[in-house]
Amino acid sequence: MAILPMLRLSLVGHKDEEEDVLALLQDLGVLEVEKINLEADSSIEWLPAKISDINRELSRLKLNITFLRDYIKTNSSIIDLFVPQKLPFSEEERRRIVREFEENGGYSTIESWQSSLEEIKNSVNSLSQDKELLTPFEDLNFPIRDLKAFKYVDVFFGQIRKRDLEEFIEEIRNHLADISIVKETPQYTFFIVIAHKESSGEIRGVFSKYNVNIFNLEKFSGTPKEELSAIDNRINNLLRMKDRVLEEIGQKGEGLLNALYILYDNYQNDLIRYEHLSRATHTENMFLITGWIREKDSPVIKDTLERRFKDLYIVMSPPGPDDNPPVALENNSFVHPFEVVTGIYGYPNSREFDPTPFLAPFFAVFFALCLTDAAYGIILAILSAYLYRNLIIERQRKKLLQLLFICGLFTIGVGAITGGWFGNVSEAFRFLAFLEPLRKRLILFDPLKDPITFLALSLALGFIQIIFGLFIKMILNIKRQHYREAIFDQLFWILFLLAIVITAGTLALESLRYLNKPTMYFTLIMAVALVATQGRHQKSIFLKITSGLGSLYSVISYLSDVLSYSRLLALGLATGVIATVVNELVKTFSGIPVLGAIIGIVIFVGGHLFNLIINAFGAFVHSSRLQFVEFFGKFFEGGGREFNPLRKIRTYTIEKEVIE
């Protein structure tokens, strides 16, 4: 349960083997490659072009994936919207699927589908526009081709706003043209104007004046009804063609989509590998790769590389004083999920403690106190366990589910001793009254009836965690041989704060009154010790004393930190109150025959589900906040970066071997 020791790994070999070395390291997933710049570096001229080619291929794959996903029905669930699952394939299946894709011309098949559907779409759109042009004139019973045969007359098909119609007709007739109304709608009127060719220019001027929309029907020859019928037939034929293409996509598309997923992940990992290649240093014939590995992986790395590459020079060394190695955490099965919380705040540096084991029990208890409902804990634990077993995602991404499962178990325990089972469900509903004696037998205190006890418990836990944080800092200073800081800045404060609390206890409890004077004297001694030591960095005696006296004001800061834990009371009460209100609402509707039962069930399920989701989120946020601000502030330095080795990263697929 600690930060793993790291080693610097340096590899020197012939340039011809560099890509193979990196490919093997990527398969192992154990080396974080560092960027190094040396004057002797000779860049790989072909690398930028190679990276550019891969990016182009990834873009092409992404477009094809997007196309197929739009037309292929997948058995996705609501969960997939939040946590997209990955398709499991073995290495043998990957190779087979990619080989079949290439042999059967997968790209050309997909792109021909795209081309066909695009052509059909454009043709249907064009025909629909033609239909829109002709529809207002569908009642005309003469062929449009006949209108083109007039030698001295022009025929215009148009549309005008209804409010301008009377003035427009008058002006048209003033130019010795004839107008016929073909169709009217609430806003527009469709018409035909027949005018002598010599008057066409003036007629067009009238059209412009009234913003008339003129339709060009020259490409049509039959009657409007004949043309509309032909258009409908062509559209239907195109739609049948589209259905055939979609049917073919439905039959073959899923297999091709799987191949695209695999190819995308393959190219993505090629890109990662070639980008890491640019971090290495090169001479004309040699390469140098350097980075960080976990010390525990060193035997496997050395053995694997030496067996595969006989001429590879391997050097492993511990970090130097100026090095800043990445941080890799390793914890037992209980603590491991809580690395999620540590990761949100930031990783510790390589020279301090991993805070995860210290925060884990506090976080779980605080989370449970925020929910205080055993039934909610059962639901949370069951749901987390189900998702953990059924979601096809990497093991690392399942840590949050493990964390919620543990917190659910703690919530069951805390809920039982505080009497929360869907709020007061056994008390609220008579048919569950037989459970009430069992519920009461488990209760230690009821937060709604005894909030002072809940508040005292919350503040006590907060005080314990703050003292524990100071203790961790003291141990860290002792480990670094900073003995004065450990004694003066941590031990003295721990003793002083404990003395204040014990003294307050002797004043509050009659049975401890006899300890009052000794504890007061001890508190005074510790206060003097703090005054004498907290200003030790100052030069003059006066500044040492004033600085020491000023340091006692930090008691207010510690008190403020302890009071922050009262949020546990607020959230715990909120969960219980909302649950009780939901039950009361259900009771309100229970008297309505038949319909009341249905409404009651909907309110009960919806209300408690809402309460669980909102307050579980609040429990996570506020429990995290107490760790980050009140607890970490006492000892955590941070500034570390997570160990991020060169490894295979997959967007759409996952190795069958890594699924749990």
XYZ file of C-alpha atoms in Angstrom:
660
model
C 0.000 0.000 0.000
C 2.389 2.664 -1.202
C 3.979 4.594 -4.009
C 5.941 2.058 -6.022
C 9.691 2.640 -6.427
C 10.662 3.612 -9.974
C 13.758 2.994 -12.084
C 15.118 4.897 -15.051
C 15.463 2.626 -18.076
C 17.772 3.535 -20.961
C 17.917 1.499 -24.165
C 20.588 1.868 -26.847
C 20.383 -0.121 -30.057
C 20.649 -0.138 -33.831
C 18.185 2.081 -35.697
C 16.827 -0.868 -37.696
C 15.430 -2.431 -34.513
C 13.897 0.711 -33.013
C 10.344 0.210 -34.293
C 10.337 -3.420 -33.147
C 11.636 -2.413 -29.705
C 8.894 0.190 -29.323
C 6.239 -2.263 -30.537
C 7.318 -4.781 -27.897
C 7.373 -2.100 -25.189
C 3.869 -1.035 -26.234
C 2.656 -4.629 -25.910
C 4.208 -4.853 -22.433
C 2.810 -1.453 -21.348
C 5.527 -0.874 -18.748
C 7.706 2.053 -19.933
C 6.873 5.757 -19.781
C 9.064 7.221 -22.520
C 10.694 10.573 -21.809
C 11.425 13.197 -24.442
C 15.169 13.812 -24.659
C 17.019 16.331 -26.780
C 20.713 15.893 -27.539
C 22.875 17.888 -29.930
C 23.837 14.706 -31.727
C 20.188 13.947 -32.517
C 19.522 13.026 -36.123
C 15.786 13.238 -36.793
C 13.931 10.549 -38.721
C 13.000 12.314 -41.964
C 10.167 9.958 -42.882
C 8.403 10.167 -39.495
C 6.258 13.331 -40.026
C 4.933 11.948 -43.315
C 4.165 8.607 -41.651
C 2.247 10.291 -38.819
C 0.355 12.397 -41.368
C -0.608 9.251 -43.339
C -1.901 7.553 -40.187
C -3.958 10.608 -39.257
C -5.504 10.613 -42.741
C -6.346 6.935 -42.407
C -7.903 7.543 -38.985
C -10.052 10.325 -40.453
C -11.195 8.014 -43.254
C -12.029 5.275 -40.741
C -13.906 7.712 -38.520
C -16.065 8.865 -41.447
C -16.877 5.277 -42.420
C -17.647 4.336 -38.806
C -19.978 7.322 -38.462
C -21.712 6.365 -41.721
C -22.325 2.732 -40.733
C -23.400 3.563 -37.185
C -26.125 5.822 -38.598
C -27.664 2.880 -40.467
C -26.968 -0.136 -38.261
C -29.271 -0.896 -35.354
C -27.324 -1.858 -32.241
C -28.673 -3.301 -29.008
C -27.546 -0.301 -26.990
C -28.953 0.666 -23.602
C -29.281 3.867 -21.608
C -25.998 2.965 -19.898
C -24.204 3.161 -23.265
C -25.065 6.871 -23.456
C -22.958 7.481 -20.345
C -20.412 4.640 -20.503
C -19.872 3.461 -24.112
C -19.029 -0.229 -23.996
C -16.310 -1.849 -26.056
C -16.423 -4.923 -28.254
C -14.349 -7.865 -26.999
C -12.036 -9.566 -29.501
C -9.116 -11.919 -29.099
C -5.928 -11.213 -31.031
C -6.690 -14.103 -33.380
C -10.189 -12.718 -34.099
C -8.731 -9.281 -34.803
C -6.327 -10.620 -37.403
C -9.024 -12.752 -39.068
C -11.585 -9.916 -39.261
C -9.060 -7.437 -40.675
C -7.810 -10.001 -43.224
C -11.365 -10.712 -44.444
C -12.102 -6.981 -44.616
C -9.096 -6.366 -46.852
C -9.635 -9.461 -49.027
C -13.305 -8.607 -49.649
C -12.691 -4.943 -50.456
C -14.370 -3.595 -47.341
C -13.541 0.042 -48.035
C -14.898 -0.049 -51.594
C -18.108 -1.736 -50.400
C -18.756 0.884 -47.718
C -17.851 3.798 -49.961
C -20.078 2.461 -52.754
C -22.953 2.387 -50.256
C -22.162 5.952 -49.283
C -22.019 7.023 -52.931
C -25.290 5.249 -53.788
C -27.165 6.707 -50.841
C -25.806 10.177 -51.551
C -26.853 9.959 -55.226
C -30.304 8.696 -54.245
C -30.671 11.475 -51.688
C -29.674 14.161 -54.203
C -31.969 12.727 -56.870
C -34.938 12.517 -54.495
C -34.321 16.088 -53.355
C -34.165 17.292 -56.956
C -37.350 15.418 -57.891
C -39.099 16.734 -54.776
C -38.251 20.271 -55.870
C -39.670 19.526 -59.325
C -42.808 18.168 -57.683
C -43.100 21.319 -55.612
C -42.880 23.405 -58.815
C -45.554 21.429 -60.653
C -48.058 20.743 -57.872
C -49.770 24.191 -57.979
C -50.434 23.682 -61.718
C -51.539 20.037 -61.607
C -55.080 20.862 -62.762
C -53.864 22.173 -66.138
C -54.855 19.674 -68.816
C -52.520 20.649 -71.648
C -48.928 19.496 -72.219
C -46.268 21.935 -71.157
C -44.372 21.220 -74.380
C -47.140 22.964 -76.351
C -46.343 26.241 -74.620
C -42.830 26.184 -76.057
C -44.226 26.084 -79.637
C -45.715 29.604 -79.643
C -43.892 31.921 -82.009
C -45.254 35.279 -80.880
C -46.358 34.594 -77.323
C -44.528 33.971 -74.025
C -46.134 31.986 -71.191
C -45.223 32.635 -67.554
C -46.031 30.445 -64.534
C -45.865 32.419 -61.277
C -46.753 32.959 -57.628
C -47.717 36.242 -55.923
C -48.754 37.354 -52.468
C -52.525 37.458 -52.215
C -52.634 41.027 -50.904
C -50.981 42.313 -54.119
C -53.181 40.302 -56.485
C -55.764 42.929 -57.568
C -53.228 45.646 -58.409
C -51.024 43.067 -60.122
C -53.870 41.806 -62.352
C -54.771 45.363 -63.322
C -51.204 46.200 -64.365
C -50.823 42.952 -66.294
C -53.978 43.663 -68.281
C -52.843 47.225 -68.926
C -49.977 45.642 -70.890
C -52.444 43.693 -73.044
C -51.516 40.390 -71.381
C -53.887 37.704 -70.215
C -53.763 36.223 -66.706
C -55.455 33.077 -65.405
C -55.668 32.118 -61.727
C -54.716 28.469 -61.323
C -54.703 27.895 -57.567
C -55.077 29.856 -54.342
C -53.794 29.292 -50.816
C -54.410 31.458 -47.719
C -51.297 33.534 -48.505
C -50.418 33.016 -52.175
C -52.037 32.868 -55.602
C -50.613 30.822 -58.492
C -51.261 32.059 -62.026
C -50.402 31.811 -65.722
C -49.689 34.957 -67.753
C -49.762 34.894 -71.573
C -48.190 37.950 -73.209
C -46.951 39.011 -76.638
C -43.209 38.630 -76.950
C -42.868 42.357 -77.625
C -44.408 43.050 -74.185
C -42.350 40.445 -72.307
C -39.796 42.967 -71.051
C -42.507 45.205 -69.579
C -44.257 42.186 -68.080
C -41.037 41.099 -66.377
C -40.786 44.609 -64.917
C -44.243 44.166 -63.373
C -43.147 40.805 -61.953
C -40.137 42.475 -60.366
C -42.254 45.293 -58.941
C -44.532 42.864 -57.073
C -41.802 40.339 -56.114
C -43.450 37.658 -58.194
C -41.855 34.213 -58.064
C -41.616 32.858 -61.652
C -41.341 29.077 -62.147
C -39.201 27.674 -64.933
C -41.030 24.637 -66.317
C -39.163 24.384 -69.619
C -37.636 21.004 -68.776
C -41.107 19.411 -68.566
C -43.051 18.301 -71.630
C -46.237 16.428 -70.647
C -49.213 17.662 -68.709
C -48.491 18.541 -65.043
C -50.381 15.434 -63.900
C -48.345 13.220 -66.235
C -45.124 14.815 -65.073
C -46.128 14.504 -61.395
C -46.994 10.850 -61.898
C -43.625 10.255 -63.582
C -41.850 12.048 -60.727
C -43.667 9.924 -58.132
C -42.666 6.758 -59.999
C -39.039 7.838 -60.146
C -39.031 8.748 -56.441
C -40.568 5.372 -55.567
C -37.942 3.583 -57.679
C -35.192 5.524 -55.925
C -36.642 4.712 -52.508
C -36.763 1.022 -53.455
C -33.111 1.277 -54.485
C -32.376 2.896 -51.127
C -34.177 0.063 -49.321
C -32.046 -2.493 -51.190
C -28.864 -0.649 -50.201
C -30.031 -0.421 -46.584
C -30.918 -4.113 -46.610
C -27.422 -4.913 -47.843
C -25.958 -2.674 -45.133
C -28.090 -4.514 -42.575
C -26.739 -7.865 -43.774
C -23.064 -7.000 -44.146
C -22.647 -3.760 -42.226
C -22.135 -5.088 -38.706
C -19.207 -7.272 -39.746
C -17.639 -4.399 -41.667
C -18.224 -2.042 -38.730
C -16.411 -4.439 -36.401
C -13.506 -4.476 -38.847
C -13.473 -0.666 -38.898
C -13.425 -0.602 -35.097
C -10.443 -2.941 -35.013
C -8.626 -1.048 -37.776
C -9.229 2.271 -36.039
C -7.765 0.969 -32.789
C -4.828 -0.567 -34.667
C -4.007 2.691 -36.441
C -4.546 4.637 -33.238
C -1.916 2.511 -31.509
C 0.399 2.856 -34.496
C 0.044 6.624 -34.134
C 0.833 6.458 -30.407
C 3.907 4.346 -31.110
C 5.239 6.617 -33.873
C 4.647 9.708 -31.738
C 6.743 8.060 -29.020
C 9.369 7.340 -31.654
C 9.828 11.093 -31.979
C 10.735 11.260 -28.270
C 13.807 9.108 -28.795
C 17.238 10.418 -29.750
C 18.976 9.211 -32.889
C 22.356 9.221 -34.517
C 22.983 8.076 -38.058
C 22.868 4.392 -37.060
C 21.790 4.224 -33.399
C 18.871 5.193 -31.181
C 18.479 6.022 -27.491
C 15.188 5.552 -25.637
C 14.928 6.515 -21.986
C 12.056 6.590 -19.526
C 10.624 5.211 -16.303
C 9.548 1.729 -15.230
C 8.251 0.290 -11.980
C 11.047 -1.449 -10.117
C 8.946 -4.604 -9.734
C 8.667 -4.872 -13.561
C 12.420 -4.655 -14.159
C 13.183 -8.432 -14.208
C 10.447 -9.147 -16.778
C 11.449 -6.170 -18.950
C 15.131 -7.072 -18.922
C 14.499 -10.748 -19.641
C 11.997 -10.058 -22.460
C 14.171 -7.453 -24.212
C 17.369 -9.501 -23.937
C 15.713 -12.608 -25.386
C 14.254 -10.688 -28.347
C 17.089 -8.232 -29.104
C 20.569 -9.622 -28.632
C 22.402 -6.366 -29.469
C 20.261 -4.060 -27.324
C 22.129 -2.274 -24.508
C 19.966 -2.001 -21.355
C 20.705 0.262 -18.362
C 18.512 0.556 -15.244
C 19.232 3.077 -12.489
C 17.411 4.592 -9.492
C 16.142 8.195 -9.715
C 18.726 10.918 -9.119
C 18.222 13.835 -6.711
C 17.130 16.122 -9.566
C 14.830 13.582 -11.228
C 11.057 13.806 -11.062
C 9.831 10.266 -11.729
C 6.137 9.568 -12.337
C 4.014 8.102 -9.560
C 2.533 4.602 -9.667
C 0.204 3.580 -6.841
C -0.375 0.036 -5.630
C -2.945 -0.776 -2.969
C -4.914 -3.747 -1.690
C -8.365 -4.636 -2.979
C -10.160 -2.472 -0.392
C -8.053 0.665 -0.874
C -7.486 0.371 -4.642
C -10.914 1.794 -5.695
C -10.330 4.914 -3.598
C -7.471 5.880 -5.930
C -10.304 7.480 -7.929
C -10.640 10.096 -5.175
C -6.885 10.695 -4.992
C -6.701 11.012 -8.771
C -9.391 13.710 -8.830
C -7.319 15.915 -6.514
C -3.893 15.123 -7.950
C -1.156 12.588 -7.436
C 1.334 12.744 -4.547
C 4.950 13.456 -5.383
C 7.377 10.558 -5.325
C 8.875 11.572 -1.971
C 5.742 11.486 0.187
C 3.084 8.988 1.256
C 0.240 7.753 -0.903
C -2.786 9.306 0.852
C -5.237 6.725 -0.506
C -4.988 4.188 2.367
C -5.471 7.006 4.878
C -8.544 8.544 3.241
C -10.291 5.272 2.289
C -12.043 4.396 5.597
C -12.942 8.032 6.291
C -14.401 8.518 2.806
C -16.529 5.367 3.043
C -17.882 6.315 6.490
C -18.565 9.927 5.470
C -20.362 8.774 2.314
C -22.522 6.438 4.397
C -23.325 9.178 6.924
C -24.474 11.431 4.074
C -26.968 8.789 2.881
C -27.949 7.152 6.211
C -30.346 4.755 4.505
C -29.716 1.015 4.451
C -32.143 0.382 1.574
C -30.325 2.956 -0.544
C -27.062 1.223 0.349
C -28.440 -2.131 -0.801
C -29.575 -0.651 -4.135
C -26.242 1.117 -4.631
C -24.236 -2.030 -3.845
C -26.352 -4.299 -6.073
C -26.390 -1.837 -8.986
C -22.618 -1.251 -8.749
C -21.925 -4.995 -8.598
C -24.198 -5.635 -11.593
C -22.549 -2.934 -13.708
C -19.095 -4.116 -12.661
C -19.866 -7.626 -13.849
C -21.649 -6.657 -17.072
C -19.993 -3.515 -18.428
C -17.400 -4.364 -21.074
C -14.786 -1.727 -20.252
C -11.207 -1.746 -19.002
C -10.575 -2.812 -15.434
C -9.145 0.600 -14.525
C -12.392 2.315 -15.523
C -14.325 0.020 -13.180
C -12.657 1.463 -10.080
C -15.500 3.930 -9.560
C -18.006 1.055 -9.526
C -15.894 -0.779 -6.940
C -15.777 2.412 -4.874
C -19.565 2.810 -5.007
C -20.004 -0.861 -4.073
C -17.867 -0.430 -0.941
C -19.654 2.808 -0.058
C -22.964 0.994 -0.549
C -21.936 -1.668 1.977
C -20.926 1.003 4.493
C -24.241 2.761 3.867
C -26.137 -0.438 4.716
C -24.399 -0.561 8.102
C -24.814 3.136 8.892
C -28.410 3.104 7.642
C -29.239 0.152 9.897
C -27.907 1.824 13.068
C -29.667 5.103 12.210
C -32.970 3.426 11.304
C -33.112 4.475 7.653
C -34.914 2.007 5.371
C -36.442 4.035 2.535
C -36.771 6.682 5.212
C -39.444 5.524 7.684
C -41.111 2.998 5.374
C -41.989 0.406 8.059
C -43.433 3.140 10.256
C -45.313 4.890 7.445
C -47.102 1.861 5.947
C -49.181 -0.439 8.142
C -48.621 -3.539 6.014
C -44.882 -3.278 6.831
C -45.416 -2.697 10.550
C -44.141 -6.206 11.364
C -40.627 -4.997 10.389
C -40.690 -2.100 12.850
C -39.477 -4.079 15.934
C -36.459 -5.350 13.977
C -35.657 -1.848 12.707
C -35.810 -0.415 16.227
C -33.640 -3.210 17.607
C -30.806 -2.191 15.242
C -31.029 1.569 15.880
C -28.312 3.281 17.907
C -29.709 6.759 17.257
C -32.250 8.374 14.932
C -30.784 11.450 13.153
C -34.219 13.043 12.724
C -35.097 12.663 16.419
C -31.613 13.138 17.850
C -29.663 15.480 15.525
C -27.325 16.590 18.355
C -25.876 13.079 18.620
C -25.428 13.012 14.840
C -23.712 16.411 14.950
C -21.422 15.294 17.787
C -20.495 12.149 15.849
C -19.757 14.173 12.688
C -17.558 16.672 14.543
C -15.783 13.892 16.453
C -14.930 12.089 13.215
C -13.724 15.381 11.745
C -11.502 16.054 14.754
C -10.046 12.540 14.562
C -9.277 12.929 10.839
C -7.589 16.303 11.342
C -5.426 14.929 14.182
C -4.634 11.933 11.975
C -3.565 14.277 9.162
C -1.151 16.075 11.507
C 0.152 12.695 12.672
C 0.859 11.632 9.066
C 2.772 14.876 8.476
C 4.771 14.243 11.658
C 5.730 10.739 10.486
C 6.700 12.154 7.062
C 8.982 14.740 8.699
C 10.557 12.054 10.903
C 11.151 9.935 7.782
C 12.898 12.928 6.187
C 14.860 13.527 9.414
C 13.133 16.870 9.949
C 12.826 16.191 13.660
C 12.289 19.758 14.843
C 9.381 20.283 12.429
C 7.876 16.941 13.493
C 7.973 17.894 17.188
C 7.281 21.635 17.093
C 4.845 21.872 14.149
C 2.921 18.614 14.438
C 3.384 16.885 17.819
C 2.902 20.080 19.859
C -0.239 20.961 17.894
C -1.624 17.425 18.265
C -1.103 17.540 22.033
C -2.489 21.088 22.295
C -5.663 20.275 20.337
C -6.206 17.059 22.283
C -5.690 18.958 25.539
C -8.317 21.550 24.559
C -10.875 18.844 23.735
C -10.169 16.859 26.920
C -10.366 20.032 29.028
C -13.713 20.885 27.439
C -14.866 17.352 28.263
C -13.901 17.697 31.935
C -15.891 20.921 32.139
C -18.949 19.376 30.472
C -19.001 16.051 32.361
C -19.404 16.038 36.136
C -17.736 12.634 36.443
C -14.501 14.022 34.941
C -14.397 17.259 36.934
C -11.482 15.997 39.031
C -9.303 16.005 35.878
C -10.087 19.618 35.113
C -7.056 21.263 36.704
C -4.426 18.802 35.366
C -5.793 19.114 31.829
C -5.959 22.907 32.062
C -2.344 23.030 33.224
C -1.308 20.706 30.402
C -3.187 22.879 27.881
C -1.384 25.949 29.220
C 1.990 24.170 29.001
C 1.353 23.211 25.368
C 0.247 26.780 24.559
C 3.524 28.090 26.027
C 5.443 25.448 24.046
C 3.785 26.617 20.827
C 4.501 30.279 21.586
C 8.131 29.370 22.257
C 8.611 27.334 19.068
C 6.327 28.636 16.319
C 8.342 31.825 15.849
C 11.711 30.067 15.761
C 12.420 31.192 12.200
C 12.329 34.878 13.194
C 15.599 36.652 14.015
C 14.755 38.881 17.005
C 13.336 37.742 20.359
C 10.422 40.172 20.006
C 9.442 38.754 16.592
C 9.838 35.185 17.870
C 7.399 35.872 20.741
C 4.845 37.827 18.672
C 4.969 35.245 15.912
C 4.504 32.487 18.491
C 1.532 34.256 20.062
C 0.026 34.834 16.624
C 0.310 31.135 15.828
C -2.225 30.355 18.573
C -4.796 32.004 16.328
C -4.537 28.852 14.188
C -6.833 27.262 16.771
C -9.653 29.144 15.011
C -8.592 27.593 11.706
C -8.658 24.104 13.228
C -12.063 24.823 14.777
C -13.328 25.959 11.374
C -12.011 22.748 9.809
C -13.807 20.639 12.410
C -17.061 22.556 11.904
C -16.849 21.798 8.165
C -17.722 18.215 9.042
C -21.185 19.372 10.128
C -22.091 19.033 6.445
C -22.374 15.296 7.175
C -25.287 16.105 9.484
C -26.921 18.367 6.889
C -26.704 15.813 4.082
C -27.727 12.908 6.305
C -30.798 14.779 7.522
C -31.668 15.864 3.960
C -31.713 12.248 2.771
C -33.950 11.166 5.641
C -36.334 14.108 5.350
C -36.819 13.716 1.584
C -37.380 9.957 1.977
C -39.991 10.614 4.684
C -41.744 13.221 2.514
C -41.896 10.732 -0.378
C -43.541 8.157 1.919
C -46.060 10.716 3.144
C -46.955 11.631 -0.445
C -47.550 7.963 -1.214
C -49.852 7.685 1.822
C -51.805 10.722 0.600
C -52.771 8.917 -2.620
C -53.261 5.487 -1.037
C -56.941 6.181 -0.285
C -57.872 6.531 -3.961
C -59.196 3.189 -5.309
C -57.027 1.474 -7.993
C -55.553 4.690 -9.407
C -54.130 5.619 -6.000
C -52.040 2.444 -5.885
C -50.584 3.129 -9.339
C -49.803 6.763 -8.505
C -48.366 5.680 -5.160
C -46.009 3.159 -6.770
C -44.826 5.745 -9.314
C -44.194 8.327 -6.573
C -42.473 5.779 -4.320
C -40.120 4.445 -7.000
C -39.483 7.806 -8.684
C -39.124 9.750 -5.438
C -36.729 7.355 -3.748
C -34.715 6.883 -6.948
C -34.375 10.655 -7.297
C -33.406 10.940 -3.620
C -30.788 8.211 -3.997
C -29.213 9.704 -7.132
C -29.115 13.297 -5.875
C -27.853 12.471 -2.404
C -25.366 9.818 -3.572
C -23.885 12.464 -5.850
C -23.860 14.943 -2.961
C -22.302 12.332 -0.675
C -19.492 11.727 -3.167
C -18.829 15.429 -3.748
C -18.885 16.501 -0.106
C -16.962 13.473 1.174
C -14.316 14.263 -1.452
C -14.299 17.912 -0.437
C -13.603 16.991 3.202
C -10.616 14.913 2.075
C -9.224 17.545 -0.282
C -9.603 20.625 1.913
C -9.646 19.587 5.569
C -7.607 16.348 5.493
C -5.098 16.793 2.651
C -4.363 20.317 3.837
C -2.647 18.905 6.930
C -0.034 16.763 5.195
C -0.458 16.371 1.431
C 2.098 18.100 -0.805
C 1.095 16.812 -4.249
C 2.744 17.824 -7.486
C 3.202 14.270 -8.731
C 2.161 12.997 -12.149
C 0.526 9.674 -12.819
C 2.659 6.935 -14.352
C 1.552 6.812 -17.982
C 3.431 4.078 -19.848
C 3.463 3.509 -23.585
C 0.664 0.994 -24.037
C -2.170 0.025 -26.323
C -5.161 2.324 -25.986
C -8.365 1.255 -27.677
C -11.407 3.414 -28.373
C -13.861 0.814 -29.659
C -12.547 -2.633 -28.732
C -11.065 -4.483 -25.791
C -8.980 -7.620 -25.410
C -11.082 -10.572 -24.278
C -8.304 -11.534 -21.882
C -8.637 -8.346 -19.790
C -12.403 -8.543 -19.202
C -13.299 -9.462 -15.666
